[in-house]
Amino acid sequence: MIYFSEQELDNFLLEDIYRGDLTTHCLDIGKKSARMSFTRKKAGVVAGINVALRLLTKLHIQANAFVQDGDEVTAGTLLIQAEAQADQLHQAWKVVQLVLEWSCGVAQYTAEMVQNAKAINPNAVVACTRKSIPNTRKLATAAVLAGGGHIHRQGLSETLLVFTNHRNLLDEPENYIDIVATLRQQAPENKITLEADNLAQCQAMLLANPDIIQLDKFSSDDVKAALELKQQLKSNVMLSVAGGVNKNNVADFAKLGIDLFITSAPYYAMPEDIKVMIEKR
């Protein structure tokens, strides 16, 4: 479970309900006892349940969840039911709905991408980057995990990944052997990834023996050629693909023999439709 602080949850709520629901107040229905239900309209993977429950609890709403993050449900499945006064429910309604819709969308896309890759290569790993929509990274992380994906890196401090923009500042930007040796000495507990922009770079990087070479925006033909170079050199370096990898083309790369797929596509998936019903209790 990904932990969300009280401040983070407050920020979700205060963006929408900073002065309450004016409509509920003007209709004088705020004190009516009511029940609110959240259902997933289409079949698929569920995400955002844990955060939704904590948001409801913060508004002193009694809520019960009937599914867990990562569950695969049928169309029309009841996800959460909550009971409280109408003013409390109306304040929670849209915030919770949006968390569920966006989280389920990310999880669903991730699950479909994982399925497409594993149908070809059972060892395939779909890992999402740090290129998430600003201020959504924690929600995105929870949703990706619920969908069966992995996290490539959450931030700059976690992993060693050498981009061209790093190398451009070095005295010898193409001395990959020295780059790898320096990183192994400076951070012996971390794996080393070098990103290759083209096939010639990949070939030179293979000789430096990093742990992973990330092939950025490589065509299928270039990925195939890179795998052939690796085989010729009898290298143990893992090759991953990144840049433009999505659920529609991941199988094409999997057929070539790639195991690791780096993507940000799930973050921009269409939200799933969550139906919300508030009724008298």
PDB file of C-alpha atoms in Angstrom:
ATOM      1  CA  MET A   1       0.000   0.000   0.000  1.00  0.00           C
ATOM      2  CA  ILE A   2       1.248   3.491  -0.856  1.00  0.00           C
ATOM      3  CA  TYR A   3       0.956   5.827   2.140  1.00  0.00           C
ATOM      4  CA  PHE A   4      -0.718   9.217   1.678  1.00  0.00           C
ATOM      5  CA  SER A   5      -0.198  11.838   4.376  1.00  0.00           C
ATOM      6  CA  GLU A   6      -3.055  13.749   5.936  1.00  0.00           C
ATOM      7  CA  GLN A   7      -1.845  16.880   4.158  1.00  0.00           C
ATOM      8  CA  GLU A   8      -1.967  15.161   0.777  1.00  0.00           C
ATOM      9  CA  LEU A   9      -5.495  13.949   1.409  1.00  0.00           C
ATOM     10  CA  ASP A  10      -6.524  17.417   2.601  1.00  0.00           C
ATOM     11  CA  ASN A  11      -5.144  18.900  -0.605  1.00  0.00           C
ATOM     12  CA  PHE A  12      -7.323  16.568  -2.682  1.00  0.00           C
ATOM     13  CA  LEU A  13     -10.405  17.609  -0.739  1.00  0.00           C
ATOM     14  CA  LEU A  14      -9.709  21.320  -0.369  1.00  0.00           C
ATOM     15  CA  GLU A  15      -9.240  21.783  -4.098  1.00  0.00           C
ATOM     16  CA  ASP A  16     -12.990  21.185  -4.488  1.00  0.00           C
ATOM     17  CA  ILE A  17     -14.781  21.691  -1.163  1.00  0.00           C
ATOM     18  CA  TYR A  18     -13.036  24.614   0.491  1.00  0.00           C
ATOM     19  CA  ARG A  19     -16.405  26.293   1.339  1.00  0.00           C
ATOM     20  CA  GLY A  20     -18.797  23.372   1.218  1.00  0.00           C
ATOM     21  CA  ASP A  21     -21.548  22.565  -1.290  1.00  0.00           C
ATOM     22  CA  LEU A  22     -23.552  25.723  -1.959  1.00  0.00           C
ATOM     23  CA  THR A  23     -26.307  23.822  -3.786  1.00  0.00           C
ATOM     24  CA  THR A  24     -26.904  21.447  -0.888  1.00  0.00           C
ATOM     25  CA  HIS A  25     -26.988  24.402   1.497  1.00  0.00           C
ATOM     26  CA  CYS A  26     -29.482  26.404  -0.582  1.00  0.00           C
ATOM     27  CA  LEU A  27     -31.798  23.401  -0.995  1.00  0.00           C
ATOM     28  CA  ASP A  28     -31.666  22.815   2.777  1.00  0.00           C
ATOM     29  CA  ILE A  29     -30.979  19.089   2.356  1.00  0.00           C
ATOM     30  CA  GLY A  30     -27.632  18.970   4.150  1.00  0.00           C
ATOM     31  CA  LYS A  31     -28.858  17.190   7.273  1.00  0.00           C
ATOM     32  CA  LYS A  32     -30.804  14.474   5.464  1.00  0.00           C
ATOM     33  CA  SER A  33     -29.567  10.955   6.059  1.00  0.00           C
ATOM     34  CA  ALA A  34     -28.281   9.466   2.802  1.00  0.00           C
ATOM     35  CA  ARG A  35     -26.356   6.647   1.167  1.00  0.00           C
ATOM     36  CA  MET A  36     -23.791   6.975  -1.646  1.00  0.00           C
ATOM     37  CA  SER A  37     -22.595   4.135  -3.870  1.00  0.00           C
ATOM     38  CA  PHE A  38     -19.721   3.918  -6.358  1.00  0.00           C
ATOM     39  CA  THR A  39     -19.919   1.311  -9.126  1.00  0.00           C
ATOM     40  CA  ARG A  40     -17.578   0.531 -12.020  1.00  0.00           C
ATOM     41  CA  LYS A  41     -19.599   0.714 -15.217  1.00  0.00           C
ATOM     42  CA  LYS A  42     -17.321  -1.531 -17.301  1.00  0.00           C
ATOM     43  CA  ALA A  43     -15.484  -4.713 -16.398  1.00  0.00           C
ATOM     44  CA  GLY A  44     -11.821  -4.295 -15.537  1.00  0.00           C
ATOM     45  CA  VAL A  45      -9.163  -3.631 -12.924  1.00  0.00           C
ATOM     46  CA  VAL A  46      -9.884  -1.558  -9.816  1.00  0.00           C
ATOM     47  CA  ALA A  47      -7.562   1.025  -8.265  1.00  0.00           C
ATOM     48  CA  GLY A  48      -7.862   3.991  -5.913  1.00  0.00           C
ATOM     49  CA  ILE A  49      -9.928   2.157  -3.292  1.00  0.00           C
ATOM     50  CA  ASN A  50      -7.546   2.752  -0.378  1.00  0.00           C
ATOM     51  CA  VAL A  51      -7.267   6.479  -1.071  1.00  0.00           C
ATOM     52  CA  ALA A  52     -11.030   6.777  -1.599  1.00  0.00           C
ATOM     53  CA  LEU A  53     -11.741   5.201   1.790  1.00  0.00           C
ATOM     54  CA  ARG A  54      -9.332   7.524   3.564  1.00  0.00           C
ATOM     55  CA  LEU A  55     -10.901  10.564   1.888  1.00  0.00           C
ATOM     56  CA  LEU A  56     -14.354   9.465   3.028  1.00  0.00           C
ATOM     57  CA  THR A  57     -13.100   8.829   6.542  1.00  0.00           C
ATOM     58  CA  LYS A  58     -11.606  12.320   6.743  1.00  0.00           C
ATOM     59  CA  LEU A  59     -15.109  13.706   6.182  1.00  0.00           C
ATOM     60  CA  HIS A  60     -16.441  11.484   9.007  1.00  0.00           C
ATOM     61  CA  ILE A  61     -18.334   9.275   6.571  1.00  0.00           C
ATOM     62  CA  GLN A  62     -18.913   5.617   7.353  1.00  0.00           C
ATOM     63  CA  ALA A  63     -17.795   3.681   4.278  1.00  0.00           C
ATOM     64  CA  ASN A  64     -17.381   0.040   3.261  1.00  0.00           C
ATOM     65  CA  ALA A  65     -15.348  -1.267   0.327  1.00  0.00           C
ATOM     66  CA  PHE A  66     -16.394  -4.465  -1.448  1.00  0.00           C
ATOM     67  CA  VAL A  67     -13.242  -4.813  -3.564  1.00  0.00           C
ATOM     68  CA  GLN A  68      -9.512  -4.191  -3.202  1.00  0.00           C
ATOM     69  CA  ASP A  69      -6.975  -2.425  -5.393  1.00  0.00           C
ATOM     70  CA  GLY A  70      -5.889  -4.808  -8.132  1.00  0.00           C
ATOM     71  CA  ASP A  71      -9.134  -6.794  -8.243  1.00  0.00           C
ATOM     72  CA  GLU A  72     -10.619  -7.563 -11.647  1.00  0.00           C
ATOM     73  CA  VAL A  73     -14.380  -6.986 -11.552  1.00  0.00           C
ATOM     74  CA  THR A  74     -17.381  -7.402 -13.804  1.00  0.00           C
ATOM     75  CA  ALA A  75     -19.413  -4.530 -15.219  1.00  0.00           C
ATOM     76  CA  GLY A  76     -21.646  -2.859 -12.654  1.00  0.00           C
ATOM     77  CA  THR A  77     -19.695  -4.078  -9.622  1.00  0.00           C
ATOM     78  CA  LEU A  78     -20.322  -2.098  -6.431  1.00  0.00           C
ATOM     79  CA  LEU A  79     -16.955  -0.762  -5.254  1.00  0.00           C
ATOM     80  CA  ILE A  80     -17.769   1.371  -2.219  1.00  0.00           C
ATOM     81  CA  GLN A  81     -20.901   2.250  -0.264  1.00  0.00           C
ATOM     82  CA  ALA A  82     -20.973   5.152   2.200  1.00  0.00           C
ATOM     83  CA  GLU A  83     -23.526   6.566   4.661  1.00  0.00           C
ATOM     84  CA  ALA A  84     -23.690  10.008   6.289  1.00  0.00           C
ATOM     85  CA  GLN A  85     -25.541  13.305   6.134  1.00  0.00           C
ATOM     86  CA  ALA A  86     -26.142  14.626   2.629  1.00  0.00           C
ATOM     87  CA  ASP A  87     -23.784  17.585   3.017  1.00  0.00           C
ATOM     88  CA  GLN A  88     -20.911  15.240   3.900  1.00  0.00           C
ATOM     89  CA  LEU A  89     -21.634  12.943   0.977  1.00  0.00           C
ATOM     90  CA  HIS A  90     -21.905  15.755  -1.536  1.00  0.00           C
ATOM     91  CA  GLN A  91     -18.550  17.141  -0.418  1.00  0.00           C
ATOM     92  CA  ALA A  92     -16.941  13.738  -0.900  1.00  0.00           C
ATOM     93  CA  TRP A  93     -18.725  12.774  -4.110  1.00  0.00           C
ATOM     94  CA  LYS A  94     -16.660  14.330  -6.888  1.00  0.00           C
ATOM     95  CA  VAL A  95     -13.235  14.107  -5.258  1.00  0.00           C
ATOM     96  CA  VAL A  96     -13.624  10.389  -4.570  1.00  0.00           C
ATOM     97  CA  GLN A  97     -15.144   9.755  -7.978  1.00  0.00           C
ATOM     98  CA  LEU A  98     -12.233  11.451  -9.749  1.00  0.00           C
ATOM     99  CA  VAL A  99      -9.651   9.516  -7.742  1.00  0.00           C
ATOM    100  CA  LEU A 100     -11.372   6.254  -8.642  1.00  0.00           C
ATOM    101  CA  GLU A 101     -11.921   7.098 -12.305  1.00  0.00           C
ATOM    102  CA  TRP A 102      -8.377   8.255 -12.963  1.00  0.00           C
ATOM    103  CA  SER A 103      -6.777   5.465 -10.911  1.00  0.00           C
ATOM    104  CA  CYS A 104      -8.878   2.785 -12.584  1.00  0.00           C
ATOM    105  CA  GLY A 105      -7.968   4.214 -15.998  1.00  0.00           C
ATOM    106  CA  VAL A 106      -4.245   4.002 -15.278  1.00  0.00           C
ATOM    107  CA  ALA A 107      -4.584   0.510 -13.782  1.00  0.00           C
ATOM    108  CA  GLN A 108      -6.682  -0.734 -16.700  1.00  0.00           C
ATOM    109  CA  TYR A 109      -4.214   0.519 -19.310  1.00  0.00           C
ATOM    110  CA  THR A 110      -1.312  -0.979 -17.368  1.00  0.00           C
ATOM    111  CA  ALA A 111      -3.066  -4.336 -17.077  1.00  0.00           C
ATOM    112  CA  GLU A 112      -3.802  -4.440 -20.810  1.00  0.00           C
ATOM    113  CA  MET A 113      -0.210  -3.526 -21.659  1.00  0.00           C
ATOM    114  CA  VAL A 114       1.142  -6.191 -19.305  1.00  0.00           C
ATOM    115  CA  GLN A 115      -1.240  -8.743 -20.792  1.00  0.00           C
ATOM    116  CA  ASN A 116      -0.201  -7.882 -24.355  1.00  0.00           C
ATOM    117  CA  ALA A 117       3.478  -8.211 -23.477  1.00  0.00           C
ATOM    118  CA  LYS A 118       3.175 -11.407 -21.435  1.00  0.00           C
ATOM    119  CA  ALA A 119       1.070 -13.089 -24.110  1.00  0.00           C
ATOM    120  CA  ILE A 120       4.253 -13.096 -26.198  1.00  0.00           C
ATOM    121  CA  ASN A 121       6.902 -13.182 -23.485  1.00  0.00           C
ATOM    122  CA  PRO A 122       5.883 -14.515 -20.037  1.00  0.00           C
ATOM    123  CA  ASN A 123       8.997 -12.873 -18.550  1.00  0.00           C
ATOM    124  CA  ALA A 124       8.004  -9.395 -19.735  1.00  0.00           C
ATOM    125  CA  VAL A 125       8.088  -6.515 -17.244  1.00  0.00           C
ATOM    126  CA  VAL A 126       6.247  -3.253 -17.907  1.00  0.00           C
ATOM    127  CA  ALA A 127       7.787  -0.455 -15.838  1.00  0.00           C
ATOM    128  CA  CYS A 128       6.460   3.100 -15.666  1.00  0.00           C
ATOM    129  CA  THR A 129       8.673   6.171 -15.643  1.00  0.00           C
ATOM    130  CA  ARG A 130       8.688   9.309 -13.515  1.00  0.00           C
ATOM    131  CA  LYS A 131       7.024  11.258 -16.361  1.00  0.00           C
ATOM    132  CA  SER A 132       3.676  11.299 -14.602  1.00  0.00           C
ATOM    133  CA  ILE A 133       1.247  14.209 -14.626  1.00  0.00           C
ATOM    134  CA  PRO A 134       2.452  16.723 -11.964  1.00  0.00           C
ATOM    135  CA  ASN A 135       1.137  16.013  -8.448  1.00  0.00           C
ATOM    136  CA  THR A 136      -0.273  12.613  -9.439  1.00  0.00           C
ATOM    137  CA  ARG A 137       2.813  10.447  -8.982  1.00  0.00           C
ATOM    138  CA  LYS A 138       1.669   8.684  -5.819  1.00  0.00           C
ATOM    139  CA  LEU A 139      -1.778   7.951  -7.247  1.00  0.00           C
ATOM    140  CA  ALA A 140      -0.107   6.799 -10.450  1.00  0.00           C
ATOM    141  CA  THR A 141       2.261   4.516  -8.565  1.00  0.00           C
ATOM    142  CA  ALA A 142      -0.571   2.818  -6.690  1.00  0.00           C
ATOM    143  CA  ALA A 143      -2.580   2.437  -9.902  1.00  0.00           C
ATOM    144  CA  VAL A 144       0.340   0.997 -11.895  1.00  0.00           C
ATOM    145  CA  LEU A 145       1.014  -1.570  -9.176  1.00  0.00           C
ATOM    146  CA  ALA A 146      -2.695  -2.456  -9.058  1.00  0.00           C
ATOM    147  CA  GLY A 147      -2.556  -3.072 -12.806  1.00  0.00           C
ATOM    148  CA  GLY A 148       0.356  -5.488 -12.516  1.00  0.00           C
ATOM    149  CA  GLY A 149       3.051  -3.059 -13.643  1.00  0.00           C
ATOM    150  CA  HIS A 150       6.339  -2.052 -12.047  1.00  0.00           C
ATOM    151  CA  ILE A 151       7.934   1.310 -11.316  1.00  0.00           C
ATOM    152  CA  HIS A 152      10.985   2.202 -13.402  1.00  0.00           C
ATOM    153  CA  ARG A 153      12.080   5.027 -11.108  1.00  0.00           C
ATOM    154  CA  GLN A 154      10.109   7.353  -8.828  1.00  0.00           C
ATOM    155  CA  GLY A 155      12.660  10.129  -8.824  1.00  0.00           C
ATOM    156  CA  LEU A 156      16.235  11.168  -9.535  1.00  0.00           C
ATOM    157  CA  SER A 157      17.613   9.808  -6.269  1.00  0.00           C
ATOM    158  CA  GLU A 158      16.637   6.159  -6.725  1.00  0.00           C
ATOM    159  CA  THR A 159      18.586   4.775  -9.668  1.00  0.00           C
ATOM    160  CA  LEU A 160      21.602   5.394 -11.896  1.00  0.00           C
ATOM    161  CA  LEU A 161      20.438   6.248 -15.410  1.00  0.00           C
ATOM    162  CA  VAL A 162      22.911   8.057 -17.656  1.00  0.00           C
ATOM    163  CA  PHE A 163      21.272  10.165 -20.357  1.00  0.00           C
ATOM    164  CA  THR A 164      22.991  12.000 -23.192  1.00  0.00           C
ATOM    165  CA  ASN A 165      22.337  15.205 -21.232  1.00  0.00           C
ATOM    166  CA  HIS A 166      24.557  13.827 -18.465  1.00  0.00           C
ATOM    167  CA  ARG A 167      27.296  12.758 -20.862  1.00  0.00           C
ATOM    168  CA  ASN A 168      27.287  16.101 -22.676  1.00  0.00           C
ATOM    169  CA  LEU A 169      28.833  17.650 -19.556  1.00  0.00           C
ATOM    170  CA  LEU A 170      31.698  15.156 -19.328  1.00  0.00           C
ATOM    171  CA  ASP A 171      35.177  15.706 -20.786  1.00  0.00           C
ATOM    172  CA  GLU A 172      34.911  12.341 -22.549  1.00  0.00           C
ATOM    173  CA  PRO A 173      31.189  11.837 -23.202  1.00  0.00           C
ATOM    174  CA  GLU A 174      31.720   8.674 -25.248  1.00  0.00           C
ATOM    175  CA  ASN A 175      34.118   6.957 -22.862  1.00  0.00           C
ATOM    176  CA  TYR A 176      31.471   4.516 -21.659  1.00  0.00           C
ATOM    177  CA  ILE A 177      34.003   2.223 -19.977  1.00  0.00           C
ATOM    178  CA  ASP A 178      35.155   5.083 -17.759  1.00  0.00           C
ATOM    179  CA  ILE A 179      31.571   6.199 -17.073  1.00  0.00           C
ATOM    180  CA  VAL A 180      30.572   2.720 -15.912  1.00  0.00           C
ATOM    181  CA  ALA A 181      33.729   2.289 -13.830  1.00  0.00           C
ATOM    182  CA  THR A 182      33.145   5.633 -12.112  1.00  0.00           C
ATOM    183  CA  LEU A 183      29.547   4.779 -11.258  1.00  0.00           C
ATOM    184  CA  ARG A 184      30.460   1.333  -9.935  1.00  0.00           C
ATOM    185  CA  GLN A 185      33.030   2.936  -7.651  1.00  0.00           C
ATOM    186  CA  GLN A 186      30.745   5.763  -6.494  1.00  0.00           C
ATOM    187  CA  ALA A 187      27.548   3.713  -6.070  1.00  0.00           C
ATOM    188  CA  PRO A 188      28.478   0.028  -5.700  1.00  0.00           C
ATOM    189  CA  GLU A 189      24.989  -1.001  -4.546  1.00  0.00           C
ATOM    190  CA  ASN A 190      23.162   0.371  -7.585  1.00  0.00           C
ATOM    191  CA  LYS A 191      22.627  -1.090 -11.016  1.00  0.00           C
ATOM    192  CA  ILE A 192      23.868   1.052 -13.885  1.00  0.00           C
ATOM    193  CA  THR A 193      21.735   1.951 -16.889  1.00  0.00           C
ATOM    194  CA  LEU A 194      23.002   3.800 -19.943  1.00  0.00           C
ATOM    195  CA  GLU A 195      20.547   5.216 -22.455  1.00  0.00           C
ATOM    196  CA  ALA A 196      21.446   4.760 -26.124  1.00  0.00           C
ATOM    197  CA  ASP A 197      20.078   7.132 -28.746  1.00  0.00           C
ATOM    198  CA  ASN A 198      21.166   5.022 -31.706  1.00  0.00           C
ATOM    199  CA  LEU A 199      22.625   1.674 -32.690  1.00  0.00           C
ATOM    200  CA  ALA A 200      26.229   2.891 -32.802  1.00  0.00           C
ATOM    201  CA  GLN A 201      25.990   4.096 -29.206  1.00  0.00           C
ATOM    202  CA  CYS A 202      24.453   0.787 -28.163  1.00  0.00           C
ATOM    203  CA  GLN A 203      27.343  -1.140 -29.687  1.00  0.00           C
ATOM    204  CA  ALA A 204      29.927   0.976 -27.855  1.00  0.00           C
ATOM    205  CA  MET A 205      27.961   0.780 -24.597  1.00  0.00           C
ATOM    206  CA  LEU A 206      27.823  -3.013 -24.756  1.00  0.00           C
ATOM    207  CA  LEU A 207      31.620  -3.081 -24.529  1.00  0.00           C
ATOM    208  CA  ALA A 208      31.445  -1.089 -21.284  1.00  0.00           C
ATOM    209  CA  ASN A 209      29.243  -3.778 -19.694  1.00  0.00           C
ATOM    210  CA  PRO A 210      26.657  -1.742 -17.767  1.00  0.00           C
ATOM    211  CA  ASP A 211      23.779  -3.635 -16.202  1.00  0.00           C
ATOM    212  CA  ILE A 212      21.154  -2.270 -18.607  1.00  0.00           C
ATOM    213  CA  ILE A 213      21.162  -0.376 -21.893  1.00  0.00           C
ATOM    214  CA  GLN A 214      17.942   1.538 -22.462  1.00  0.00           C
ATOM    215  CA  LEU A 215      17.136   1.814 -26.172  1.00  0.00           C
ATOM    216  CA  ASP A 216      15.392   5.152 -26.627  1.00  0.00           C
ATOM    217  CA  LYS A 217      12.938   5.482 -29.523  1.00  0.00           C
ATOM    218  CA  PHE A 218      14.531   2.591 -31.421  1.00  0.00           C
ATOM    219  CA  SER A 219      12.640   1.149 -34.376  1.00  0.00           C
ATOM    220  CA  SER A 220      11.851  -2.569 -34.394  1.00  0.00           C
ATOM    221  CA  ASP A 221      14.655  -3.121 -36.906  1.00  0.00           C
ATOM    222  CA  ASP A 222      17.171  -1.303 -34.710  1.00  0.00           C
ATOM    223  CA  VAL A 223      16.061  -3.208 -31.616  1.00  0.00           C
ATOM    224  CA  LYS A 224      16.530  -6.454 -33.532  1.00  0.00           C
ATOM    225  CA  ALA A 225      20.002  -5.322 -34.615  1.00  0.00           C
ATOM    226  CA  ALA A 226      20.882  -4.380 -31.027  1.00  0.00           C
ATOM    227  CA  LEU A 227      19.860  -7.830 -29.801  1.00  0.00           C
ATOM    228  CA  GLU A 228      21.995  -9.406 -32.518  1.00  0.00           C
ATOM    229  CA  LEU A 229      24.986  -7.293 -31.435  1.00  0.00           C
ATOM    230  CA  LYS A 230      24.472  -8.415 -27.863  1.00  0.00           C
ATOM    231  CA  GLN A 231      24.411 -12.040 -28.962  1.00  0.00           C
ATOM    232  CA  GLN A 232      27.549 -11.646 -31.087  1.00  0.00           C
ATOM    233  CA  LEU A 233      29.412 -10.153 -28.147  1.00  0.00           C
ATOM    234  CA  LYS A 234      28.015 -12.811 -25.788  1.00  0.00           C
ATOM    235  CA  SER A 235      27.016  -9.979 -23.492  1.00  0.00           C
ATOM    236  CA  ASN A 236      24.915 -10.353 -20.334  1.00  0.00           C
ATOM    237  CA  VAL A 237      23.732  -6.735 -20.499  1.00  0.00           C
ATOM    238  CA  MET A 238      19.945  -6.413 -20.411  1.00  0.00           C
ATOM    239  CA  LEU A 239      18.384  -4.365 -23.193  1.00  0.00           C
ATOM    240  CA  SER A 240      15.223  -2.399 -22.447  1.00  0.00           C
ATOM    241  CA  VAL A 241      13.078  -0.328 -24.809  1.00  0.00           C
ATOM    242  CA  ALA A 242      11.764   3.149 -24.010  1.00  0.00           C
ATOM    243  CA  GLY A 243      10.199   6.062 -25.825  1.00  0.00           C
ATOM    244  CA  GLY A 244       6.850   5.579 -27.520  1.00  0.00           C
ATOM    245  CA  VAL A 245       6.244   2.120 -26.043  1.00  0.00           C
ATOM    246  CA  ASN A 246       2.536   1.547 -25.432  1.00  0.00           C
ATOM    247  CA  LYS A 247      -0.068  -1.201 -25.225  1.00  0.00           C
ATOM    248  CA  ASN A 248      -0.491  -1.245 -29.010  1.00  0.00           C
ATOM    249  CA  ASN A 249       3.148  -1.916 -29.918  1.00  0.00           C
ATOM    250  CA  VAL A 250       4.546  -3.660 -26.838  1.00  0.00           C
ATOM    251  CA  ALA A 251       3.861  -7.101 -28.351  1.00  0.00           C
ATOM    252  CA  ASP A 252       5.942  -6.215 -31.419  1.00  0.00           C
ATOM    253  CA  PHE A 253       8.974  -5.527 -29.225  1.00  0.00           C
ATOM    254  CA  ALA A 254       8.263  -8.603 -27.085  1.00  0.00           C
ATOM    255  CA  LYS A 255       8.413 -10.790 -30.204  1.00  0.00           C
ATOM    256  CA  LEU A 256      11.984  -9.629 -30.745  1.00  0.00           C
ATOM    257  CA  GLY A 257      13.045 -10.922 -27.318  1.00  0.00           C
ATOM    258  CA  ILE A 258      12.899  -7.801 -25.136  1.00  0.00           C
ATOM    259  CA  ASP A 259      12.001  -8.424 -21.473  1.00  0.00           C
ATOM    260  CA  LEU A 260      11.848  -4.895 -20.027  1.00  0.00           C
ATOM    261  CA  PHE A 261       9.536  -2.178 -21.354  1.00  0.00           C
ATOM    262  CA  ILE A 262       9.800   1.402 -20.073  1.00  0.00           C
ATOM    263  CA  THR A 263       6.688   3.520 -20.563  1.00  0.00           C
ATOM    264  CA  SER A 264       4.691   6.521 -19.412  1.00  0.00           C
ATOM    265  CA  ALA A 265       1.652   5.685 -21.564  1.00  0.00           C
ATOM    266  CA  PRO A 266      -0.616   4.473 -18.699  1.00  0.00           C
ATOM    267  CA  TYR A 267      -0.548   7.913 -17.064  1.00  0.00           C
ATOM    268  CA  TYR A 268      -2.402   9.392 -20.028  1.00  0.00           C
ATOM    269  CA  ALA A 269      -5.045   6.686 -20.357  1.00  0.00           C
ATOM    270  CA  MET A 270      -8.719   7.588 -20.523  1.00  0.00           C
ATOM    271  CA  PRO A 271     -10.341   7.500 -17.057  1.00  0.00           C
ATOM    272  CA  GLU A 272     -12.760   4.665 -16.410  1.00  0.00           C
ATOM    273  CA  ASP A 273     -16.421   5.528 -15.809  1.00  0.00           C
ATOM    274  CA  ILE A 274     -17.460   5.301 -12.142  1.00  0.00           C
ATOM    275  CA  LYS A 275     -21.173   5.768 -11.498  1.00  0.00           C
ATOM    276  CA  VAL A 276     -22.100   7.575  -8.290  1.00  0.00           C
ATOM    277  CA  MET A 277     -25.605   7.390  -6.803  1.00  0.00           C
ATOM    278  CA  ILE A 278     -26.777   9.326  -3.707  1.00  0.00           C
ATOM    279  CA  GLU A 279     -30.143   8.313  -2.279  1.00  0.00           C
ATOM    280  CA  LYS A 280     -32.225   8.789   0.859  1.00  0.00           C
ATOM    281  CA  ARG A 281     -31.526   6.359   3.652  1.00  0.00           C
TER     282      ARG A 281
END
